[in-house]
XYZ file of C-alpha atoms in Angstrom:
640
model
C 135.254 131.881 118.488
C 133.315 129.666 116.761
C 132.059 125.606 117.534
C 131.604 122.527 114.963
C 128.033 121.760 114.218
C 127.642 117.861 113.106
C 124.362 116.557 112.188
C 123.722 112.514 113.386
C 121.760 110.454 110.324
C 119.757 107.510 111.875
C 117.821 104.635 110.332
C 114.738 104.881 111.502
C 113.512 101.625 110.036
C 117.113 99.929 111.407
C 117.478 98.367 107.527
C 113.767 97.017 106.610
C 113.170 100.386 104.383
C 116.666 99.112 102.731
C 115.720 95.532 102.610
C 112.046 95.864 101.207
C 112.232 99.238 99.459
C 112.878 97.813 96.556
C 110.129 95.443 96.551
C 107.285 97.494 98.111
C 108.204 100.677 95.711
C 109.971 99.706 92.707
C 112.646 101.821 93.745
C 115.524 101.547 96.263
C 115.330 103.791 99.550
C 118.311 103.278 101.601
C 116.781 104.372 104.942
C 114.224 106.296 106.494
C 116.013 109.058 107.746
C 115.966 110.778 111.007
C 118.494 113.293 112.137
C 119.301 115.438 114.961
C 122.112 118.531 115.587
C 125.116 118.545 117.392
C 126.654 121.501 118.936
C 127.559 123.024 121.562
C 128.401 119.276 123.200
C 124.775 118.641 123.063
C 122.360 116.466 120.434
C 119.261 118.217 119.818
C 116.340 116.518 118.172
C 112.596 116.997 117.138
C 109.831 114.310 117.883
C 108.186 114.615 121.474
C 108.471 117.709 121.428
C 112.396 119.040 121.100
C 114.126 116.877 122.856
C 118.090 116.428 123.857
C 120.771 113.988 124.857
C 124.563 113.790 125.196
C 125.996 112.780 121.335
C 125.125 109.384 120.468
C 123.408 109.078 123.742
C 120.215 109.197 122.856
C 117.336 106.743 121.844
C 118.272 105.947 118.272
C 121.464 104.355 119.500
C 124.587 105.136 116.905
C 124.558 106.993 114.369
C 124.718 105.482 110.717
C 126.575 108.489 109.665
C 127.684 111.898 110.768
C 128.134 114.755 108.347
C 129.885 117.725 108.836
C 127.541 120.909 109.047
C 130.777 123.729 109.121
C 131.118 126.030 112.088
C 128.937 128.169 114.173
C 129.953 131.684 115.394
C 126.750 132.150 117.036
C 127.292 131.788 121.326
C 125.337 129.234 122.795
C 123.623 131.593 125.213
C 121.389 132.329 121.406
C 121.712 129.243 120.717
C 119.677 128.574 123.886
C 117.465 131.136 123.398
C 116.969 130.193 119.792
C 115.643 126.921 120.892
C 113.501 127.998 123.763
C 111.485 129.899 121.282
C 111.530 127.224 118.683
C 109.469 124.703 121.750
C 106.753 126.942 120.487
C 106.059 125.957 117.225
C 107.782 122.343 117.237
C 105.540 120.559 119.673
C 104.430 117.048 120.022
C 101.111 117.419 118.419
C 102.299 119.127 115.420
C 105.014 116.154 114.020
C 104.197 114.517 111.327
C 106.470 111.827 109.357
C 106.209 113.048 106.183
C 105.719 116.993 106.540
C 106.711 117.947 109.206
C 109.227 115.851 111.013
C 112.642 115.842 112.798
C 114.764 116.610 109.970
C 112.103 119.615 109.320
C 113.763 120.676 112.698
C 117.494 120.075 111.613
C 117.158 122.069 108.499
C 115.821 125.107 110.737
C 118.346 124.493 112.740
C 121.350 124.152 110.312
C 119.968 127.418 108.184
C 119.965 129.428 111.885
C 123.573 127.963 112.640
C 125.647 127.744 109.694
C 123.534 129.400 107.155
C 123.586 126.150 105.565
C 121.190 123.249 105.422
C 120.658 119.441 105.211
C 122.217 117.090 103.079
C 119.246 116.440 99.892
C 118.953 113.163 99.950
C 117.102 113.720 103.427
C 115.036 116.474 102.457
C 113.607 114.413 99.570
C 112.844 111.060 101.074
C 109.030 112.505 101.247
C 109.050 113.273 97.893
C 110.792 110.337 96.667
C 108.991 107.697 98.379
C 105.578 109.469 97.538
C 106.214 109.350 93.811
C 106.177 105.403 94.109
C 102.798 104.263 93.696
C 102.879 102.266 96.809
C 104.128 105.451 98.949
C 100.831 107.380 97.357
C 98.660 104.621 98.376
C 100.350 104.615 102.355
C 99.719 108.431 101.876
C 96.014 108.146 103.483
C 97.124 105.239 106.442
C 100.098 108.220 107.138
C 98.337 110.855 107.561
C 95.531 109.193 109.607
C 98.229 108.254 112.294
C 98.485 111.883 112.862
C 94.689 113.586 113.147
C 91.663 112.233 114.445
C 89.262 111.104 112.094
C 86.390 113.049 111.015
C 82.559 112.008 112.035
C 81.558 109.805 108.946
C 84.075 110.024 107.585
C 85.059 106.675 105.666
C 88.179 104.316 107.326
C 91.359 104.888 105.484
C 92.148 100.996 103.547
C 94.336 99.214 105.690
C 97.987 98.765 104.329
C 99.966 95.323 103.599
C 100.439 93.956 107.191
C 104.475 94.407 106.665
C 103.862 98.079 105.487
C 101.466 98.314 108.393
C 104.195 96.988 110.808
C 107.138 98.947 109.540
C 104.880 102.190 109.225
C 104.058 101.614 113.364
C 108.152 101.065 114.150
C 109.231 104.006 112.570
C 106.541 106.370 113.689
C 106.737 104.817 117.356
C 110.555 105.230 116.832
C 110.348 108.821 115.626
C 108.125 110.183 118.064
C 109.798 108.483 121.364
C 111.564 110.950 123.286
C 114.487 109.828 125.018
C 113.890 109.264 128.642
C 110.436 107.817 128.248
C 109.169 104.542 125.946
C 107.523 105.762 122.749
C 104.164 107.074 123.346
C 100.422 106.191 121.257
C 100.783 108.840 118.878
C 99.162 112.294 119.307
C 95.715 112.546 117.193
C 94.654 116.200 116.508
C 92.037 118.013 114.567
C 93.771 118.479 111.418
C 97.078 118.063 110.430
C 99.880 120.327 111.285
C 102.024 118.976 108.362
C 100.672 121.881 105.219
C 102.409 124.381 107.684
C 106.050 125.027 107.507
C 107.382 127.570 110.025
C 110.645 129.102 108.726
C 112.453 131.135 111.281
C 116.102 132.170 109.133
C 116.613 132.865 105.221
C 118.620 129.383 105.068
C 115.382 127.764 105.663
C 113.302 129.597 103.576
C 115.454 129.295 100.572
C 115.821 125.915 101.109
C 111.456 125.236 100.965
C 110.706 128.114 97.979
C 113.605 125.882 96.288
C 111.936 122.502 96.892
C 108.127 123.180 96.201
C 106.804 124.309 93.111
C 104.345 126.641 94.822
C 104.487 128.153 98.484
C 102.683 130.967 100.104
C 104.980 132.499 102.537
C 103.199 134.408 105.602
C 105.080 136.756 107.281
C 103.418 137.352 110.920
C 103.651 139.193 114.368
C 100.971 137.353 116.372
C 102.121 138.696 120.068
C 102.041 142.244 118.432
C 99.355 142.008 115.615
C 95.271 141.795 115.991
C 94.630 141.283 112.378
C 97.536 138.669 112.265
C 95.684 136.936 114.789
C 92.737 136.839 113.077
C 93.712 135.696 109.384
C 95.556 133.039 111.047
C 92.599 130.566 111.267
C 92.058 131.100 107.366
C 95.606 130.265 106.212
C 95.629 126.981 108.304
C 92.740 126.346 106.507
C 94.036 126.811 103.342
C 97.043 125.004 104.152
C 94.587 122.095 105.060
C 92.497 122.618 102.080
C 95.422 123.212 99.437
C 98.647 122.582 100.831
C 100.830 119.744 99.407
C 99.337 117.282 101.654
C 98.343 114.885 98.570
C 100.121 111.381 97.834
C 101.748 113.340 94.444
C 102.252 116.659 96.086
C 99.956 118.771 94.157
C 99.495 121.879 95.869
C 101.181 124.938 97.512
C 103.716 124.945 100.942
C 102.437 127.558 103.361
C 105.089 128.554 105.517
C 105.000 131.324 108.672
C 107.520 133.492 109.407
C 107.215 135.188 112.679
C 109.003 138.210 112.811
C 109.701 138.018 117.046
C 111.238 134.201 116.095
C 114.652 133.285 115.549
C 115.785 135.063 112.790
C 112.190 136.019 111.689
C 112.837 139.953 111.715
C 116.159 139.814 109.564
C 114.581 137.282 106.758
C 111.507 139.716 107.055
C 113.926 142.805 106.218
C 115.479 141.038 103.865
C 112.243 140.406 101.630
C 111.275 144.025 102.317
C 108.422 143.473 105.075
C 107.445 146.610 106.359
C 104.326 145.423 107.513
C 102.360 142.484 108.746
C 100.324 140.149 107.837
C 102.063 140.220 104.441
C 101.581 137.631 102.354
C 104.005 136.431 99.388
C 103.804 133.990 97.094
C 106.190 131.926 94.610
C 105.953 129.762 91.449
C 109.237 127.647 90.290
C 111.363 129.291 93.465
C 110.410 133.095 92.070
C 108.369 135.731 93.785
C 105.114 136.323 91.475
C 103.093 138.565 93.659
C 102.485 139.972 97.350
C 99.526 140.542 99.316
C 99.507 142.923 102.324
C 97.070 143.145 105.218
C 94.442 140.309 106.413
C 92.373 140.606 103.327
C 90.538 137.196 103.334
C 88.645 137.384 99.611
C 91.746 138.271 98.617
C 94.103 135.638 100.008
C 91.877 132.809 98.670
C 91.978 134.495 94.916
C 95.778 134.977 95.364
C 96.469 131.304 96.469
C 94.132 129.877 93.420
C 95.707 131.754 90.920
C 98.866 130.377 92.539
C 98.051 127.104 92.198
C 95.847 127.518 88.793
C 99.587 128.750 87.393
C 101.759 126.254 88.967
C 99.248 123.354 88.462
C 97.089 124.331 84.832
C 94.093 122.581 84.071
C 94.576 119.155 81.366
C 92.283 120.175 78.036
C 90.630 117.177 79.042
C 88.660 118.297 81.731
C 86.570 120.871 79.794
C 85.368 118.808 77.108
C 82.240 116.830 77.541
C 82.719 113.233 78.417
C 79.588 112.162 80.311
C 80.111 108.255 79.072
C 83.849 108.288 80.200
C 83.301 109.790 83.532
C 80.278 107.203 84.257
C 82.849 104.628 83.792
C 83.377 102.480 86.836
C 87.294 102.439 87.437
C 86.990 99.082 89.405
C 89.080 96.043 88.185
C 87.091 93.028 86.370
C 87.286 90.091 88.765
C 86.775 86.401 87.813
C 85.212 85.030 90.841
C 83.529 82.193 89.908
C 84.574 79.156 93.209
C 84.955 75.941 90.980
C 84.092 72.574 92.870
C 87.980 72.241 94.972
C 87.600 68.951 95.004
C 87.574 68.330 91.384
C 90.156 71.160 90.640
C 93.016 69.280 92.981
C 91.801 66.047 91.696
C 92.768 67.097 87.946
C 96.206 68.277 89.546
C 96.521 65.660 91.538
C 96.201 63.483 88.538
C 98.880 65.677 86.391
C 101.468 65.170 89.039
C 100.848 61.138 89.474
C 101.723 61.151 86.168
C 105.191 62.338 86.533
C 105.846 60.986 89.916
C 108.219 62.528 92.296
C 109.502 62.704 96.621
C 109.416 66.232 96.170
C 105.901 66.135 94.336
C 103.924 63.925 96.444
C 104.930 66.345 100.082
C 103.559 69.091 97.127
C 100.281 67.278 96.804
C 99.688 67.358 100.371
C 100.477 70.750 101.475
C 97.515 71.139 98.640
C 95.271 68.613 99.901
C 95.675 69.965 103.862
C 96.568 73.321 103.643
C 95.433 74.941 100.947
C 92.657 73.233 99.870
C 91.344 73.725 103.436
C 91.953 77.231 103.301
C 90.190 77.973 99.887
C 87.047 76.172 101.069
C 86.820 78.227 104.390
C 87.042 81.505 102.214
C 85.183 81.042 98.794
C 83.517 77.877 99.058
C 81.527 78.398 103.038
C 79.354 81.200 104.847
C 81.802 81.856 107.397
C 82.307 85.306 108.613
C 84.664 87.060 109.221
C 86.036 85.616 105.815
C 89.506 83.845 107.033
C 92.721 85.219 105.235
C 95.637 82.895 104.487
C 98.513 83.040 106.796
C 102.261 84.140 105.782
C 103.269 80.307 106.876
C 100.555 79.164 104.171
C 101.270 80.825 101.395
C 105.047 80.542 101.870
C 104.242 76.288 102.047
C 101.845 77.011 98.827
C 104.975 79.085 97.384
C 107.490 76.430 97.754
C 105.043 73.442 96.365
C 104.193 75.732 93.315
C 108.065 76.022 92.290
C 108.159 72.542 92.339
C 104.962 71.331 90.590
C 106.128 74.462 87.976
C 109.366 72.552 87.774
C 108.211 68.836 86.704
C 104.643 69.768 85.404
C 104.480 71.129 81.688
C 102.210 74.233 81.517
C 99.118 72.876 80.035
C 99.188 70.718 83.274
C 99.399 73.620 85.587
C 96.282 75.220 85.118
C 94.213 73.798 88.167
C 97.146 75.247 90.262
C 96.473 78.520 88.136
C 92.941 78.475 89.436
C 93.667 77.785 93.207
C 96.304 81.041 93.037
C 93.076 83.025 90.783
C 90.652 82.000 93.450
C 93.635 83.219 96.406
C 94.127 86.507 94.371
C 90.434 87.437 95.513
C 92.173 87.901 99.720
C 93.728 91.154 100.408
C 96.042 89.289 102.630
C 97.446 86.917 99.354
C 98.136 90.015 97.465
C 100.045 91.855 99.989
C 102.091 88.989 100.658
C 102.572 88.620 96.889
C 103.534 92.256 96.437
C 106.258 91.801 98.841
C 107.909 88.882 97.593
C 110.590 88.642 94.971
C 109.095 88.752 91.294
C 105.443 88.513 92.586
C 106.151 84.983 94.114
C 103.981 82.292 91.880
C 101.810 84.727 90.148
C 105.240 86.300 88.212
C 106.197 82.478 87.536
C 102.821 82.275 85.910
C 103.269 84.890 83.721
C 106.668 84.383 82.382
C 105.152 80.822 81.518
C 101.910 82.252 80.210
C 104.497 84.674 77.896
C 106.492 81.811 77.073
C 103.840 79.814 76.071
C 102.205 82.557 73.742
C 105.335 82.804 71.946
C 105.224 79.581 70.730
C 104.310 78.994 66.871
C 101.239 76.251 67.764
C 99.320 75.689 70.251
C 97.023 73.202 71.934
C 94.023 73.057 73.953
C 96.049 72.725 77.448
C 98.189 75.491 76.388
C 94.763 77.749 75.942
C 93.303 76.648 78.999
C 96.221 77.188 80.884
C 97.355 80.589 79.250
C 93.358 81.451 79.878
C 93.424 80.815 83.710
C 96.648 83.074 83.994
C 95.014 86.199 82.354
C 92.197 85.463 85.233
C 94.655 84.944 87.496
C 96.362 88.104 86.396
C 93.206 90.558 86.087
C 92.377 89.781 89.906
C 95.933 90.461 90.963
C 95.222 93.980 89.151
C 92.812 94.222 91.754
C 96.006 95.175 94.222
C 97.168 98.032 93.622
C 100.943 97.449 94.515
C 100.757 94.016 93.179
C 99.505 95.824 90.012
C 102.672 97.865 90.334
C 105.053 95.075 91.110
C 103.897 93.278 87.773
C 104.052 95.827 85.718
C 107.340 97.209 86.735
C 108.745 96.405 89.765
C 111.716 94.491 90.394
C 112.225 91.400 88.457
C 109.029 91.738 86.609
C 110.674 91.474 83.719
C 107.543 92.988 81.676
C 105.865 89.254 81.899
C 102.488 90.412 82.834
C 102.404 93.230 79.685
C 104.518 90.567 77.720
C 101.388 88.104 78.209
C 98.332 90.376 77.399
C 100.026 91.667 74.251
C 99.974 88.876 72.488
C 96.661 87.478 74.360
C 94.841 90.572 73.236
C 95.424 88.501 69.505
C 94.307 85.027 70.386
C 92.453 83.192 67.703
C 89.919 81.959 70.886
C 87.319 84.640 71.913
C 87.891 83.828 75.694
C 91.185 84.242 75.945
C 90.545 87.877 74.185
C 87.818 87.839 76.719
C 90.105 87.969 79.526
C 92.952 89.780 77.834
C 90.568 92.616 77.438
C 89.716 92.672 80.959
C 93.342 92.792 82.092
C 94.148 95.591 79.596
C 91.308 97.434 81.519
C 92.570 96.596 84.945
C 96.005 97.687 84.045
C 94.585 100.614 82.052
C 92.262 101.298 85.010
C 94.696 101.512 87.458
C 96.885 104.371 85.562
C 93.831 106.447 85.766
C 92.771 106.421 88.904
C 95.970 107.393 90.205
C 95.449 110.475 87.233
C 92.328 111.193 88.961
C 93.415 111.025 92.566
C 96.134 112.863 92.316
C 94.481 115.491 90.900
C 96.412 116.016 87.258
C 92.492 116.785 85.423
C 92.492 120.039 87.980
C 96.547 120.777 87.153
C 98.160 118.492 85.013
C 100.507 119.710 82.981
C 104.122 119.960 84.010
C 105.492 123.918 84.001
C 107.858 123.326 86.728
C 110.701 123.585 84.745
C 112.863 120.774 85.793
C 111.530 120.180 88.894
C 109.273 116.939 88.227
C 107.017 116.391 90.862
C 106.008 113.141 92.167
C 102.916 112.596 90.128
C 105.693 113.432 86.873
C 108.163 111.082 88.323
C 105.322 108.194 88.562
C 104.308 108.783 85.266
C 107.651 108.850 83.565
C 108.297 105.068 85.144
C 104.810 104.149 84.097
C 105.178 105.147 80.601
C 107.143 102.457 78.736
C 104.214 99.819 79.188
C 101.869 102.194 78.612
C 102.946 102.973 75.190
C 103.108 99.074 74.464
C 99.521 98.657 76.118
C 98.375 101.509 74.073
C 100.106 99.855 70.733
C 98.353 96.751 71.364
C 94.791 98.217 72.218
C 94.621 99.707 68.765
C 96.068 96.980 66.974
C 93.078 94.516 68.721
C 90.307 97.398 67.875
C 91.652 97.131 64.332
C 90.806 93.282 64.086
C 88.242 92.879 66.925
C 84.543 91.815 66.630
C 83.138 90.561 69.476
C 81.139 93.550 71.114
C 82.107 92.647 74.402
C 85.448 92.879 73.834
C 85.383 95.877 72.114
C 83.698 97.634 74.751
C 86.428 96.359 77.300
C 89.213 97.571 74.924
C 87.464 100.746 74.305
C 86.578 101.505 77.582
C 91.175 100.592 78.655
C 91.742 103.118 75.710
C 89.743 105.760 77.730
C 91.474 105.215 80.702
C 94.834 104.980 79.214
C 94.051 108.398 77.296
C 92.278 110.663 79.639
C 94.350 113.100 81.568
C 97.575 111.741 79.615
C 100.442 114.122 79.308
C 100.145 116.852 76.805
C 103.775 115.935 76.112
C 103.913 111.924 76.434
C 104.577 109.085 74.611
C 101.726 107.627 74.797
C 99.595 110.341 73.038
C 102.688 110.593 70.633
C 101.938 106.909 69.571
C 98.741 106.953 69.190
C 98.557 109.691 66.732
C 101.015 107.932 64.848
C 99.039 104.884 64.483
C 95.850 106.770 63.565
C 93.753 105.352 66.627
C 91.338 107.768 66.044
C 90.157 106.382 62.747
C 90.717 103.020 64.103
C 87.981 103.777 66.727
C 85.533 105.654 65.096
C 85.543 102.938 62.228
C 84.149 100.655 64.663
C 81.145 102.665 64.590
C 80.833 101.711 60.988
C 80.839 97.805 61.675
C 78.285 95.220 63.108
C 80.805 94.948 65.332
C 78.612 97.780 67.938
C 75.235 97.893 68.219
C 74.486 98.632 72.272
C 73.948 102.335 72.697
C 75.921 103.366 75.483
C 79.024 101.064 73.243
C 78.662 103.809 70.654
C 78.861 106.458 73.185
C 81.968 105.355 74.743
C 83.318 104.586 70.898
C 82.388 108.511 70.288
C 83.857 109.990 73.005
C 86.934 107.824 73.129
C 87.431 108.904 68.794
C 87.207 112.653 71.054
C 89.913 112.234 73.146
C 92.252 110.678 70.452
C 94.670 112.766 68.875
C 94.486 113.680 65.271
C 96.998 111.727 62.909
């Protein structure tokens, strides 16, 4: 006889993930998943330990969908047992949202039952919201909520108060149980998330399929001393090497104890005649095996695991001392203009056009924001006040309407306020979760517009010249960074801008174009270098892009326009300064690039390494450690 086994899908963010996914990622995520079993007349589910409910009874309320898992001809007296044993390894202190969670759990539980597992599209909302820039930089603030933090060790950055809040409901709501109110979340030494504990071959398959390397350990710790005592090492490892990065770049560890679940069969089915054996697997394919509690050895194995799956770029053995010296911070304008003056000019601009709707814009300037800009920039107050949501949603609404009666060379004192604003963490969260980047996206697309145009006067310049500012302190945000260059709506204004800008006949707007090429260049490396891709860059998985691939393949349409323009700016540049900023963007935009990219592709085609080497031959570079970054950057381009 055999019973039904359902599985219950549940929204854990009840429809924020689907109504600000979009905006806080660049791509849409429909839900953040949870899901428990159903069999036997019974939900089961993993979060407080395993915890269960009558169907539909518990917690989460209703399920947003119910998919059919097949049938089940295993009794429920195993069943029972099956999940007595499993208490064991899913406790409380072990969950962890991203690796090792409820639907974890499920998948176990499916593989045990059916032989089956999950639908996908759970599995890989991880993965898929970790290869979005602003799910690698939540990565840290995640995985904090789950261990306590070292001694000295820096604070993690504080996310975007709305990623902050929706972070705390969905962990709060995945860790409740269902008879109590959810609990402060466990802390423990180290995170339990690099270890996956795999207790039927469903299971198994389903993680050697989904992770480009995984060391599998097949165990017998109630029977086996030297089990015992590796054990210690491979959590380590796990900790020190497992996939716990924002782009995944490392190995799944997984136990298999033989004396759990289904343990001993997937044990005889791999040919384990022995434990502690260790196996491990590139690309879903055994490559080598390891038996007995050989530490030395387990270390070599797992490195040459990941040295295979994960080989190192060319670029990190060549010599690059000027490159690496190079600060990766963004290039802020920061100078606090007299506020007075600066709404006075506006204030002037507007009485000229006179309006109902303009004058209630005036004074939300004049006693809001003016106000507010003072008390930050212009005053030693501390802590330094940050504007409110109400405030910049006022400022918001009185910019669309001075934007829609003022002509642009009138616009740039309001430019400056929103430059000076860009300088408060709080602004450019709140602008990295509105539609289009709120008023700093309007500026742009003006800014572009603007550009295009055949002449141009002095009010144009000043006002295209406040936007770049504006602009290169925005870069400072990392997901506002992402948001302009190619999030939702963007509409490639902020690239669409510096192009062009990067060619102005007046030195400071190259000035400031330069420094927003490096911000934007900048940024593209230092998510290269903390995700790891100089220690394993290049992609052998074989159609199975990781997350740091999938970033990089979104990234790389404005990169190969950025690049274009760089070299085309080098070519006619002679302002040292400038040069040195466009240099040092070419640097960033070129180390650790992909092998196989576009953007090295282009810039062999356009013979950039001539281009920058021939500055070496001008007047244009005098400063010593100018010509050392023009040397090493010639290096690193590719020969035409």
């Amino acid at each position: 006889m055999t019973s039904p086994v359902k599985l219950y899908i549940y929204d854990l963010s009840n429809g924020l993930a689907k109504q600000l996914s979009a905006q806080l990622t660049g791509r849409q995520i429909d839900g953040i998943w949870h899901t428990s079993i159903v069999v036997f007349g019974k939900e089961i589910f993993y979060g407080q330990g395993i915890a269960q409910s009558q169907p539909g009874k518990s917690h989460h309320g209703t399920p947003l969908q119910i998919v059919d898992l097949g049938e089940t001809s295993i009794d429920q007296d195993t069943w029972e047992e099956y999940l007595e044993e499993m208490r064991e390894h899913y406790t409380a202190d072990k969950y962890h949202l991203l690796d090792f969670n409820c639907n974890s759990f499920t998948n176990d539980c499916a593989g045990f039952l059916t032989g089956g597992a999950i639908p996908s599209f759970v599995k890989d909302l991880p993965t898929d919201f970790l290869s979005t820039p602003f799910g690698a930089a939540l990565r840290p603030t995640i995985d904090a909520m789950y261990r306590r933090p070292s001694p000295g060790a820096p604070a993690a950055a504080p996310p975007p108060p709305v990623a902050s809040a929706l972070l705390q409901a969905v962990a709060s709501q995945a860790q409740a149980s269902s008879t109590t109110p959810p609990a402060p979340l466990a802390a423990t030494e180290s995170l339990a998330g690099p270890m996956h504990p795999c207790t039927n071959s469903a299971s198994f398959r389903s993680l050697i399929r989904a992770h480009r390397a995984v060391v599998a350990f097949f165990t017998d710790p109630q029977g086996c001393p030297p089990c015992r005592a590796i054990a210690p090492l491979v959590q380590k490892l796990a900790d020190e090497k497992g996939t716990r990065s924002a782009t995944g770049r490392g190995a799944a560890f997984t136990t298999i104890d033989i004396r759990v679940g289904a343990g001993n069969t997937l044990a005889a089915e791999w040919g384990i005649r022995a434990t502690p054996t260790f196996m491990f697997f590139l690309n879903g394919t055994k490559i080598s095996e390891l038996k007995g509690a050989d530490p030395n050895e387990l270390k070599t194995q797992v490195d040459l695991l990941l040295f295979q799956a994960y080989p190192p770029h060319p670029h990190s053995s060549l010599p690059l001392p000027t490159i690496k010296a190079l600060s990766l911070a963004p290039i802020l304008f920061t100078q606090v203009p007299a506020l007075d003056t600066v709404l006075a000019k506006l204030v002037s601009f507007v009485d000229a056009v006179p309006s109902s709707s303009s004058s209630q814009a005036k004074e939300i300037l004049r006693a809001q924001v003016v106000p507010y800009l003072k008390s930050r920039f212009a005053s030693e107050t501390k802590p330094l006040p940050s504007a409110s949501p109400a405030l910049l949603a006022s400022w918001s609404a009185a910019t669309n309407t001075l934007a829609g009666s003022l002509k642009p060379e009138s616009l740039f004192p309001l430019v400056d306020m929103w430059r000076l604003a860009a300088l408060d963490p709080a602004v450019t969260a709140w602008l990295a979760i509105t539609p289009a980047a709120g008023p700093v996206g309007l500026f742009a697309r003006t800014a572009r517009d603007a550009l295009a145009q055949p002449t141009q006067d002095k009010g144009t310049r000043n006002y295209v010249l406040t936007a770049l500012r504006l602009l290169a302190n925005a870069f400072g945000s990392a997901p506002l960074a992402r948001v302009l260059l190619a999030g939702p709506g963007s509409d490639g204004a902020a690239i669409g801008t510096l192009v062009p800008a990067l060619l102005h006949t007046d030195a400071a707007v190259r000035t400031a174009a330069a420094s927003l090429a490096f911000n934007a260049a900048a940024s593209v490396q230092r998510a290269r270098v903390a995700s790891g891709v100089g220690l394993g860059g290049v992609n052998v998985n074989q159609g199975k892009p990781d997350a740091a691939d999938a970033a990089a393949a979104a990234d790389e349409e404005w990169q190969v326009e950025l690049g274009s323009a760089l070299v085309e700016a080098l070519q006619r540049e002679e302002g040292e300064e400038v040069v040195h900023r466009l240099v040092a963007a070419l640097a960033c935009l070129l180390r650790f690039a992909p092998d196989d990219g576009q953007v090295l592709g282009l810039l062999e085609v356009l013979g950039a390494r001539a281009v920058v080497l021939g500055k070496l031959k001008t007047a244009s570079v005098q400063k010593k450690e100018v010509r050392k970054l023009v040397e090493e950057v010639g290096a690193l381009c590719p020969e035409a």
